[in-house]
Coordinates of C-alpha atoms in Angstrom, one line a residue:
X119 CA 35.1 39.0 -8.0
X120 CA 37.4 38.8 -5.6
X121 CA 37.7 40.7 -1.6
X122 CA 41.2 41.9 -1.0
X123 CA 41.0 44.6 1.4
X124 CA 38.5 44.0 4.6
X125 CA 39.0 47.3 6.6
X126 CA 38.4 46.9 10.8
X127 CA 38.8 50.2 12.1
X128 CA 37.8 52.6 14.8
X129 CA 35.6 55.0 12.1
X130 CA 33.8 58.2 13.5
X131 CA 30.5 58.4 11.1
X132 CA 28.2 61.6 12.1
X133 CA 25.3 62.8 11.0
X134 CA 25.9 66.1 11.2
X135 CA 25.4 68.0 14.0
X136 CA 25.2 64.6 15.8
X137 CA 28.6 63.2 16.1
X138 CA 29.1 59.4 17.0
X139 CA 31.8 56.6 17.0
X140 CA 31.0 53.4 16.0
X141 CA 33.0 50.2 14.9
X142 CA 32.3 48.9 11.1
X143 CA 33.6 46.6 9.0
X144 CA 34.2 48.3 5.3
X145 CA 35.3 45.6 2.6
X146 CA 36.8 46.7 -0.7
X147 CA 35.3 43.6 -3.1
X148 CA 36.5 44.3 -6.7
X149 CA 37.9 42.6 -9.8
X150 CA 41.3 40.8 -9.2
X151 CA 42.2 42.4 -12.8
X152 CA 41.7 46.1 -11.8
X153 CA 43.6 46.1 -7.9
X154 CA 47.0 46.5 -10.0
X155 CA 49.7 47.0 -7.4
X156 CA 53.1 47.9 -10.4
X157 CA 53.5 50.6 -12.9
X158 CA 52.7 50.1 -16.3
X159 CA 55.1 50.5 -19.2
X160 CA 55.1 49.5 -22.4
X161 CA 52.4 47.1 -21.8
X162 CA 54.4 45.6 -19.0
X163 CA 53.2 45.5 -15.3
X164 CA 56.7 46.2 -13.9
X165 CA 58.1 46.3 -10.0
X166 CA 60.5 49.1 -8.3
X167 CA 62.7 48.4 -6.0
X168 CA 60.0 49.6 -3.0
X169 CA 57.0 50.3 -2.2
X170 CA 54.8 52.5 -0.6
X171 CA 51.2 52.2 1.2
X172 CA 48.3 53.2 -0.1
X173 CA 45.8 54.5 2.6
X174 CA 42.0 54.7 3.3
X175 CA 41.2 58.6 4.4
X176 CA 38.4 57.5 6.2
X177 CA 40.0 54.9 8.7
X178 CA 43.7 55.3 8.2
X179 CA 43.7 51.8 7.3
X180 CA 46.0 50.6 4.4
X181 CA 44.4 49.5 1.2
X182 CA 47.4 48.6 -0.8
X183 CA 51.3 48.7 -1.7
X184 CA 52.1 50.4 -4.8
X185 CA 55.4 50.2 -6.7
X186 CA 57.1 53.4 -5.6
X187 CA 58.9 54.4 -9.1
X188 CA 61.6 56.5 -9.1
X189 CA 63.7 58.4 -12.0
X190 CA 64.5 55.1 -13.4
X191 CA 61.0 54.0 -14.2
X192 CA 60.0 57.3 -15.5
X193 CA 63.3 57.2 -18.2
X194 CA 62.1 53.8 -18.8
X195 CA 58.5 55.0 -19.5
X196 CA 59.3 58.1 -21.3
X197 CA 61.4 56.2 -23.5
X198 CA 58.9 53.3 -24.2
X199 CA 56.3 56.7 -25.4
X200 CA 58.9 57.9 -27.4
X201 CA 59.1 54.8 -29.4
X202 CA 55.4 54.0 -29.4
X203 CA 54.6 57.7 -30.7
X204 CA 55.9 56.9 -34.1
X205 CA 53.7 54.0 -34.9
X206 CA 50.6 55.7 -33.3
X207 CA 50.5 58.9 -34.3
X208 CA 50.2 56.8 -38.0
X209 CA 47.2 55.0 -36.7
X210 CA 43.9 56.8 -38.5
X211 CA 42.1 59.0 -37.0
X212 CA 39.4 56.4 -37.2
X213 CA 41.2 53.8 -35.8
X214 CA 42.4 56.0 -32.5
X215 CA 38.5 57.3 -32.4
X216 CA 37.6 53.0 -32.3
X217 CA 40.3 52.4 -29.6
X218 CA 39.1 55.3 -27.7
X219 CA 35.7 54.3 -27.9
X220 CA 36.4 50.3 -26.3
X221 CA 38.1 51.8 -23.3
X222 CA 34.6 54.1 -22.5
X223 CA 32.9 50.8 -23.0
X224 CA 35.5 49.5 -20.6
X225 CA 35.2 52.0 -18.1
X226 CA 31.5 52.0 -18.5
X227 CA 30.7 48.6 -17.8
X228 CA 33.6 48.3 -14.8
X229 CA 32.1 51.7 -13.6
X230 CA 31.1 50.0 -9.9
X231 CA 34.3 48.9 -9.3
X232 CA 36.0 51.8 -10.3
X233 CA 33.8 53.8 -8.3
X234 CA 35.0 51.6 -5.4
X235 CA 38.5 52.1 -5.4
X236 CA 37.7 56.0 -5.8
X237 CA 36.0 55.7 -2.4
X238 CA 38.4 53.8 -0.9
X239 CA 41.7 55.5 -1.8
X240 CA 40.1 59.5 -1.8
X241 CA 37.6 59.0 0.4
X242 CA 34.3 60.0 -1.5
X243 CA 30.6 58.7 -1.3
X244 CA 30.0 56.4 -3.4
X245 CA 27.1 58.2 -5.4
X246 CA 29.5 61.1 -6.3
X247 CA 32.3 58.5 -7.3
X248 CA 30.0 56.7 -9.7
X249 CA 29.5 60.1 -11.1
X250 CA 33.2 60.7 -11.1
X251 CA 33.4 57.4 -13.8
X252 CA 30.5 58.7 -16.0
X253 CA 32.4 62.1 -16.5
X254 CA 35.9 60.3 -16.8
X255 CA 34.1 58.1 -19.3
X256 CA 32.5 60.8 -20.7
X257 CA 36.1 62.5 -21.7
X258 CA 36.8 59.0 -23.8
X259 CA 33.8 59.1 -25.5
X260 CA 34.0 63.1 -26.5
X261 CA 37.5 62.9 -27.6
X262 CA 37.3 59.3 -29.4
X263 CA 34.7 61.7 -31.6
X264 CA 36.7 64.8 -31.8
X265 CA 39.7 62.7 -33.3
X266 CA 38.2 62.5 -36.6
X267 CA 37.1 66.0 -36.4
X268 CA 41.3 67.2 -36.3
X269 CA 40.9 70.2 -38.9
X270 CA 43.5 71.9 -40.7
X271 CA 42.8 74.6 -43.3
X272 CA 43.6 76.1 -47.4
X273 CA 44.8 79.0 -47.3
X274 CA 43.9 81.6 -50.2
X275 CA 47.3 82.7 -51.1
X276 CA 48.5 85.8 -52.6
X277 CA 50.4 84.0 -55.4
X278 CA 49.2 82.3 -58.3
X279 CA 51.6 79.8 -58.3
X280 CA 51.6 77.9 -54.7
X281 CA 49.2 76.6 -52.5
X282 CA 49.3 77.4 -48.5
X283 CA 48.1 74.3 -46.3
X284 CA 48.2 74.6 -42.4
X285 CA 47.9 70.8 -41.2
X286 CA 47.9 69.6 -37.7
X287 CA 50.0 67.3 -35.8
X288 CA 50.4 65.6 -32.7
X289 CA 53.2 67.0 -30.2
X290 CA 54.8 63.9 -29.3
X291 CA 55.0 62.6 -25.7
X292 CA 53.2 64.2 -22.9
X293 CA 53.7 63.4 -19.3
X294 CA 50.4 63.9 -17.5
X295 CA 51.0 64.5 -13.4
X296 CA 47.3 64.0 -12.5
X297 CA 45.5 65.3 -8.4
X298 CA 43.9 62.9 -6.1
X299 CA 40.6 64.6 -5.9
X300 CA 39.6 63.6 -9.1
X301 CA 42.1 60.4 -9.8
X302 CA 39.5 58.8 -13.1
X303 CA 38.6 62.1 -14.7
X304 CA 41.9 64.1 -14.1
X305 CA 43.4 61.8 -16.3
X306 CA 41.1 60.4 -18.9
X307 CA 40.6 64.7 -19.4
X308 CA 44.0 65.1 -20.6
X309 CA 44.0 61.9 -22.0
X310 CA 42.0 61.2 -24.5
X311 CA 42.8 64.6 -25.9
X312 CA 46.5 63.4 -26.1
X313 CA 45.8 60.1 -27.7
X314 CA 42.8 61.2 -29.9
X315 CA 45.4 63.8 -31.4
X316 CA 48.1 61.0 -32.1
X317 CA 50.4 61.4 -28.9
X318 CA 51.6 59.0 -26.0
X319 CA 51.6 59.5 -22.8
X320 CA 53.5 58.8 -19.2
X321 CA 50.9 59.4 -16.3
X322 CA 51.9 60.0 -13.2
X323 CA 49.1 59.8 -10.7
X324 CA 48.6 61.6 -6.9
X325 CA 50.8 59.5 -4.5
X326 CA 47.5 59.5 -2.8
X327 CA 45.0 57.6 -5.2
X328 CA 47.7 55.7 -7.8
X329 CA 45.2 52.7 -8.1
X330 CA 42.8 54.3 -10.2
X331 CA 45.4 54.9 -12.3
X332 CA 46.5 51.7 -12.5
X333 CA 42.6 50.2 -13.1
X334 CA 42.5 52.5 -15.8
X335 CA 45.8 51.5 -17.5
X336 CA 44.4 47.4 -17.3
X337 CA 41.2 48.4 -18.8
X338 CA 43.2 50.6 -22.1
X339 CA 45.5 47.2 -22.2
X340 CA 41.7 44.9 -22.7
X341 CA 41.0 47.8 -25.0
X342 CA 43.9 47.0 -27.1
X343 CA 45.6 50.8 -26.5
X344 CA 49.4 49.3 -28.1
X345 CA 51.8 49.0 -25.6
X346 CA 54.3 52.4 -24.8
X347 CA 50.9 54.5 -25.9
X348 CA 49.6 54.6 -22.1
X349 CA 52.2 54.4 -19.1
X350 CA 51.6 54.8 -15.7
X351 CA 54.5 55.5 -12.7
X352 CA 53.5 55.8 -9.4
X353 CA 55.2 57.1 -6.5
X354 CA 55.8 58.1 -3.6
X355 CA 55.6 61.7 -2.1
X356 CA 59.7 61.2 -1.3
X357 CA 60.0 60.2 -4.8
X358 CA 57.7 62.5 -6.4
X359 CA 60.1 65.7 -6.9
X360 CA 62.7 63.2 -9.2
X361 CA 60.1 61.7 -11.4
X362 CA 58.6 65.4 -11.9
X363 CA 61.9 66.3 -13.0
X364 CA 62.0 63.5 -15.1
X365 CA 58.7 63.8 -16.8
X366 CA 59.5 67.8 -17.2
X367 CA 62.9 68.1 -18.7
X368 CA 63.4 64.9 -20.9
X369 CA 64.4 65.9 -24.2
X370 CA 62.3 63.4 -25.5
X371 CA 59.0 64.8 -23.8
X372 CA 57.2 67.5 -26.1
X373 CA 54.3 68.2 -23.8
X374 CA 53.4 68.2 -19.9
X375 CA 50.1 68.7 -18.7
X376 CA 49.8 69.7 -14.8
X377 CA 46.5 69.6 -12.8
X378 CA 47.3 70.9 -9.1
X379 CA 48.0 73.7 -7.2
X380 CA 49.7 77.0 -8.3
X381 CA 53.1 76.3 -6.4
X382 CA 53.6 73.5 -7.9
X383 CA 52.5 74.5 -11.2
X384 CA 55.3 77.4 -11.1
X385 CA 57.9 74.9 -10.3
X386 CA 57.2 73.1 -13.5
X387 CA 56.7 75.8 -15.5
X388 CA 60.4 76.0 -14.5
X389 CA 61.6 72.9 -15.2
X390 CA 59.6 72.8 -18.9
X391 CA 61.3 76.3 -19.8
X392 CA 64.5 74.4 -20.2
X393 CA 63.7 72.7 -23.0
X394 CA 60.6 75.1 -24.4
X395 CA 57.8 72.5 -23.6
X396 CA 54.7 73.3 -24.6
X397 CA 52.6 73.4 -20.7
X398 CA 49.4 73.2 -19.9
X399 CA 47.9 73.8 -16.6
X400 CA 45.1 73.8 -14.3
X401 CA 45.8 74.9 -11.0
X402 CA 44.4 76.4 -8.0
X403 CA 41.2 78.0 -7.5
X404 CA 39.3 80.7 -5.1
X405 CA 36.1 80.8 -6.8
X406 CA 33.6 83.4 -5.4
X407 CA 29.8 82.6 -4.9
X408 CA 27.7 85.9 -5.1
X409 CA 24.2 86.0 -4.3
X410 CA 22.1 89.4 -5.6
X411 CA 19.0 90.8 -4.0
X412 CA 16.7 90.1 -7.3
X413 CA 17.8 86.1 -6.9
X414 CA 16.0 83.0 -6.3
X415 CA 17.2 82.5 -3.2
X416 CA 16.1 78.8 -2.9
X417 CA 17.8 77.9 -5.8
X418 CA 20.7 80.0 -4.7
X419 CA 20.9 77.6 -1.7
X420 CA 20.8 74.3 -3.9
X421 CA 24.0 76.2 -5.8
X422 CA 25.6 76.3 -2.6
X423 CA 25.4 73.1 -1.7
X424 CA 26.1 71.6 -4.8
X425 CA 29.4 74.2 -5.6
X426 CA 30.8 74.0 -1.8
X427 CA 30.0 70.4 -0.4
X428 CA 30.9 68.4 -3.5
X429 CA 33.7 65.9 -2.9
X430 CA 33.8 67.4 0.7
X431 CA 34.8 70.7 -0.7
X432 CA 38.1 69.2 -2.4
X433 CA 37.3 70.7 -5.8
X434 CA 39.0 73.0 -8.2
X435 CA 36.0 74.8 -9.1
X436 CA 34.6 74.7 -5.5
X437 CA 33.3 77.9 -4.0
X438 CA 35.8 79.4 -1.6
X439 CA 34.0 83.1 -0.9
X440 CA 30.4 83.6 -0.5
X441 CA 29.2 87.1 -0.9
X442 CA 25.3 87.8 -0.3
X443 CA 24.0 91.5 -0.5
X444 CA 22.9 92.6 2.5
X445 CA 18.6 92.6 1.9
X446 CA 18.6 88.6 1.1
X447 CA 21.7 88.2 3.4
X448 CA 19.8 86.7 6.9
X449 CA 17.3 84.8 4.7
X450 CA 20.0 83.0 2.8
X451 CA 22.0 82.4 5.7
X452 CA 18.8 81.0 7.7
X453 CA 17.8 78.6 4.5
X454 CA 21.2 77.2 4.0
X455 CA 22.0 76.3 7.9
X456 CA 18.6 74.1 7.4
X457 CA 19.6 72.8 4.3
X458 CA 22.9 71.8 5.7
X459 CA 21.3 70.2 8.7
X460 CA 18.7 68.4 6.5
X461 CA 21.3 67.3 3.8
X462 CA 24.6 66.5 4.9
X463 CA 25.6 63.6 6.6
X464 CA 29.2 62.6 7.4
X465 CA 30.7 58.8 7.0
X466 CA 32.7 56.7 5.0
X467 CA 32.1 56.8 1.5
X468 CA 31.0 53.1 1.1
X469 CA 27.8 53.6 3.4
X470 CA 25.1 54.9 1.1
X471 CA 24.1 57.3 3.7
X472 CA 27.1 59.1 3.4
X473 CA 27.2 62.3 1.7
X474 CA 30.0 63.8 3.2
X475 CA 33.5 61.7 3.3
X476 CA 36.9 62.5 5.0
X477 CA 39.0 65.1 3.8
X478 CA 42.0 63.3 1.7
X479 CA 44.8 63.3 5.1
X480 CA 44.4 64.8 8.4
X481 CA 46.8 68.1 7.1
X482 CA 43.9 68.8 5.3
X483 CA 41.2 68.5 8.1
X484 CA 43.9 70.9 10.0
X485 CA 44.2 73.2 7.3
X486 CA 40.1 74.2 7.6
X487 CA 40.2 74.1 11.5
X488 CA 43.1 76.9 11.3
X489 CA 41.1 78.8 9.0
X490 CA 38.2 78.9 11.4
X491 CA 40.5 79.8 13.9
X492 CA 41.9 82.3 12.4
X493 CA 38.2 84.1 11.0
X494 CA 37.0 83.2 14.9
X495 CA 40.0 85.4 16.1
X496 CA 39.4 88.4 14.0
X497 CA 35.7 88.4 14.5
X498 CA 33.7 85.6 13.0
X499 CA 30.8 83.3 14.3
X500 CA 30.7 79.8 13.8
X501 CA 26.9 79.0 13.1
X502 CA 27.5 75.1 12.3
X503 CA 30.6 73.0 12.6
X504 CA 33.8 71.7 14.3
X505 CA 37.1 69.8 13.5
X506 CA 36.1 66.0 14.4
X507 CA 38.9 62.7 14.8
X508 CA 41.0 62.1 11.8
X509 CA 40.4 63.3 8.7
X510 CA 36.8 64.5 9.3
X511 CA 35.8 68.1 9.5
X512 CA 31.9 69.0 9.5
X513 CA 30.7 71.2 7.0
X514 CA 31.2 74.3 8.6
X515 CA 29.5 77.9 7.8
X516 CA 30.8 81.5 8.8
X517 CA 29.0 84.3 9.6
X518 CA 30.6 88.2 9.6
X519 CA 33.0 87.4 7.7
X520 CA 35.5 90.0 6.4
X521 CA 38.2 90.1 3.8
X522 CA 41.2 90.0 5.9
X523 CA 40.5 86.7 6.8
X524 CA 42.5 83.7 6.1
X525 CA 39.8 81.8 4.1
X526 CA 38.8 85.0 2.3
X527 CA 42.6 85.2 0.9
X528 CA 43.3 81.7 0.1
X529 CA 41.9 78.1 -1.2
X530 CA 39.9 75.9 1.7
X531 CA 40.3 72.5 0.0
X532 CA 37.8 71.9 2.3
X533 CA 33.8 71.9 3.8
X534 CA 34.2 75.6 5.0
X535 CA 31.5 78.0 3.8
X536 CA 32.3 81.5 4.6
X537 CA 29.5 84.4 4.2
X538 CA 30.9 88.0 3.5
X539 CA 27.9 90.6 3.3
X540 CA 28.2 93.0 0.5
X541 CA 25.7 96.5 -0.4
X542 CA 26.5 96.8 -4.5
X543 CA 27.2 95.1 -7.5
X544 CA 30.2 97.2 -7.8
X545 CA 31.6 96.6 -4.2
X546 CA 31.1 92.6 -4.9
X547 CA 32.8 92.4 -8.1
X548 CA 36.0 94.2 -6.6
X549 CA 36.1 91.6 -3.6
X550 CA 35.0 88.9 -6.3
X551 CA 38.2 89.7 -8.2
X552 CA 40.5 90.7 -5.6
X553 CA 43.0 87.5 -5.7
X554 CA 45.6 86.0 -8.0
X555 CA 44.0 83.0 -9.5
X556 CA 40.7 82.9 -11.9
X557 CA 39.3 79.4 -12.6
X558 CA 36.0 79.5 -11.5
X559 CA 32.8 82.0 -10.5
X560 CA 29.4 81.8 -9.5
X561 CA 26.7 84.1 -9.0
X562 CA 22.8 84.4 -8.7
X563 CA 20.6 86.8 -10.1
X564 CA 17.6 87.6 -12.5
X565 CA 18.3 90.9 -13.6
X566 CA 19.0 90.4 -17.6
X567 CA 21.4 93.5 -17.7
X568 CA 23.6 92.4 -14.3
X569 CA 23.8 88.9 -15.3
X570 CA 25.4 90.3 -18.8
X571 CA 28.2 92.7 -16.9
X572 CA 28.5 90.5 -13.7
X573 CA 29.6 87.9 -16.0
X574 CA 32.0 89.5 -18.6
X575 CA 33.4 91.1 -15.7
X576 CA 34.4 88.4 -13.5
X577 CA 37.6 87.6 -13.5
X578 CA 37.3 84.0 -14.0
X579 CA 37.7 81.2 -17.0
X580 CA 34.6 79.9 -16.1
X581 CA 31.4 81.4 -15.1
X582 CA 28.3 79.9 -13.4
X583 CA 24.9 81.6 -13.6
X584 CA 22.1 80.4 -11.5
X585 CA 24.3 77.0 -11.4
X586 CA 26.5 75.5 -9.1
X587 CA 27.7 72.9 -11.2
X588 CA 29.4 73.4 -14.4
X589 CA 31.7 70.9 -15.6
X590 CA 31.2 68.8 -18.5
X591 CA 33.0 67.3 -21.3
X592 CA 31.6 69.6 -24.0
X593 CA 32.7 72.9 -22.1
X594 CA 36.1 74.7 -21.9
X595 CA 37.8 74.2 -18.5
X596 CA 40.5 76.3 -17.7
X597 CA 41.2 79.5 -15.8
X598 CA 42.9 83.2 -16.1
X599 CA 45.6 84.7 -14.0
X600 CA 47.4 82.6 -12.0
X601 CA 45.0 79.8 -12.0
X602 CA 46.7 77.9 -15.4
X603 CA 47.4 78.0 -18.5
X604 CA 45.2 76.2 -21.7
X605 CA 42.0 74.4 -21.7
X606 CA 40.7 71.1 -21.3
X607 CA 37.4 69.2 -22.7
X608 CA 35.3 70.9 -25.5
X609 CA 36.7 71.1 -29.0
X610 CA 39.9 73.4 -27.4
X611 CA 41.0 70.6 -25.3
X612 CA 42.7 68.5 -28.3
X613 CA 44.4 71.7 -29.7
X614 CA 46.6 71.2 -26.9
X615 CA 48.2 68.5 -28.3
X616 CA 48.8 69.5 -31.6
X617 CA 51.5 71.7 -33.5
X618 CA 50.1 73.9 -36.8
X619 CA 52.4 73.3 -39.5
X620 CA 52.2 75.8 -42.4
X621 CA 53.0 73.6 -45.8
X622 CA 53.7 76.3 -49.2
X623 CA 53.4 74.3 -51.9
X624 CA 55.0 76.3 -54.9
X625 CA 55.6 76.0 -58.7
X626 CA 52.5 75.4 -59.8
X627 CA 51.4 76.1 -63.4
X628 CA 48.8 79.0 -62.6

């Protein structure tokens, strides 16, 4: 094992409500194998011309610096897929499920280390990035079984003399353009999918968090993944817009898979029209909590806590809008303000304390402190907390909030927890659906009937009841509207990467 980064820094830890400074040393002690500094193509560790850091969210201290590849290194990558795709998508389906299978053992028994770098490059407590690996393993081990489970179908045809065969096959390359709030799962999501159905793949990871990325690409090499089957370019935010374009537009790319924000998803819709990619996309959320009268409201509060503070609020699926119907509302308010006093405690993500880490840059801490400016000014009441130094924000929670507000109309990102009182089902559905995007919806109740026509009527790709927390490899993941396109995990997720190929077989003797 060896010590390579031993971060000094100023670091404000709180618990919260109780903010104090204090000077810490914080050491990130990993494998020499898995801090991998270059891209990774072909089964090559290769150099760029530059580099660029690679920085702790918590301190501001730098970590690492990452090859910053450009257009060239993508071509190169790209290129090296292209190559590799027509040996492996000949591998059995047995032999990709195998491969698969050694890097979740890889993954699993690395899963400390890998946990580290999570905290040290996105800033989250260590307890939730262990539990980032497991899921991110748990995509490898899904999909090393759904590979041999790639079905295609006989058709009865109408004529006596041919036979109608629909078989399945692999895409070609996809270019994967992964987030930094989930840097392990993000990718090993789309993945395994894409090499469990026979294609390659170029990944290019969050300028933020690339050395995830790069772990995981040493740990598919021990695996004995062939070389060109799984490339990784990382870059720069300067250099990000040429690789996209890159990644999006080579002829020689027959899939892109996007996890991020709507914008940006639009944008590469745009560049993948040119030569009719097939896309798939995940992108931004506004999911809406709702709380009924006839619900448990302590278990309500757990769901809060678990959908809104996870990862410091940086999730897709986090919940943006709380709605609570006016009989229940001043109980649930009082119970969660003690939960979140009792519970939350804000620090760097290596202290086990810590269940609260920095927000990924300090844009994003300023992000949440406009919104609660901007619900302050139009008539909102801050009941617990404040912007803090750097990139740390308290988990914060609103009270009269209204719809016209800022964080009622668009994604936090971040530990902000606004409550919007509501008098009928009907009224709390209109506000529920009342945006562009669809990924994800919660809501509490125990009336049978309303839990049936609150959730087919949500406008949402997926929907938690009495549960805050609803991901898992065996489950769809994907939204409606403007939140995406396709689906990830679950048996859908590997039909992504596949074409249908209709095969009449004729002149046969009836």
């Amino acid at each position: 094992m060896g010590s390579f980064c031993h971060l000094r820094s100023r670091c404000l830890l709180s618990q919260f409500g109780l903010p104090f400074v204090m000077h810490r040393q914080y050491s990130l002690d990993i494998s020499a194998q898995l801090l991998r500094t270059q891209g990774y193509v072909n089964g090559q560790w290769i150099n760029a011309p530059s580099t660029f850091p690679v920085l702790d969210p918590a301190t501001g201290e730098e970590i690492a610096n990452v090859a910053d590849c450009g257009p060239a290194e993508a071509k190169l990558a790209v290129d090296a897929a292209y190559k590799a795709f027509y040996s492996w998508k000949h591998h059995t389906a047995k032999e990709r499920s195998v491969l698969l299978r050694k890097w979740y053992d890889l993954l699993t028994l690395n899963k400390k280390d890998l946990a580290k770098l999570i905290t040290f490059e996105c800033g989250k407590p260590m307890k939730e990035s262990l539990g980032e690996i497991a899921y991110a393993a748990g995509f490898l081990e899904w999909f090393s079984e759904e590979a041999r489970r790639v079905y295609g179908d006989v058709v009865p045809s109408a004529a006596k003399d041919r036979k109608i065969l629909l078989l399945k096959q692999p895409v070609g390359v996809a270019s994967i353009i992964t987030p930094w709030n989930f840097p392990s799962a993000m990718i090993t999501r789309k993945v395994g999918a894409a090499l469990a159905a026979g294609c390659t793949v170029v990944v290019k990871p969050a300028e933020d968090t690339p050395l995830s990325a790069l772990a995981l690409a040493e740990l598919a090499s021990q695996a004995g993944i062939p070389a060109g089957v799984f490339n990784v370019v990382p870059c720069s935010r300067e250099k990000t817009p040429s690789v996209g374009t890159v990644l999006c537009t080579d002829p020689l790319v027959g899939k892109v898979s996007f996890t991020g924000s709507t914008a940006t998803g639009k944008i590469l819709l745009k560049h993948a029209a040119d030569t009719v990619k097939r896309v798939s996309m995940e992108l931004g959320g506004h999911a809406p909590f709702i709380v009924f009268d006839s619900a448990d409201v302590d278990k309500a509060v757990t769901g809060a806590m678990n959908s809104k503070f996870r990862n410091s609020g940086q999730t897709c699926v986090c919940s943006n809008r709380f709605l609570v119907q006016s009989r229940i509302h001043d109980h649930f308010i009082e119970k969660l303000g003690k939960a979140m006093d009792a519970e939350l405690r804000l620090g760097h993500g290596s202290d086990p304390n810590t269940t609260q880490g920095p927000l990924i840059n300090v844009r994003a801490s300023e992000k949440v402190e406009h919104q609660v400016m901007d619900a302050v000014s139009r008539g909102a009441k801050v009941l617990r907390g404040k912007r803090l130094d750097g990139s740390f924000h308290q988990p914060t929670l609103l009270a009269d909030v209204t719809t016209d507000m800022l964080c009622t109309r668009e994604e936090t990102f971040g530990p902000l927890l606004p409550v919007i009182r509501f008098n009928t089902e009907e009224e709390a559905l209109a506000i529920a659906n009342a945006s562009h995007v669809g990924l994800a919806g919660y809501f509490f109740s125990q009336d049978v009937s309303q839990i049936w026509r609150v959730a087919e009527n949500l406008e949402v790709g997926m929907v938690g009841v009495n549960e805050g927390l609803l991901s898992t490899p065996e489950a769809s993941f994907g939204g409606v509207k403007q939140s995406g396109l396709g689906r990830e995990g679950s048996k859908y997720g590997i039909e992504e990467y596949l074409d249908v190929k209709y095969m009449c077989f004729g002149g046969l003797t009836p």
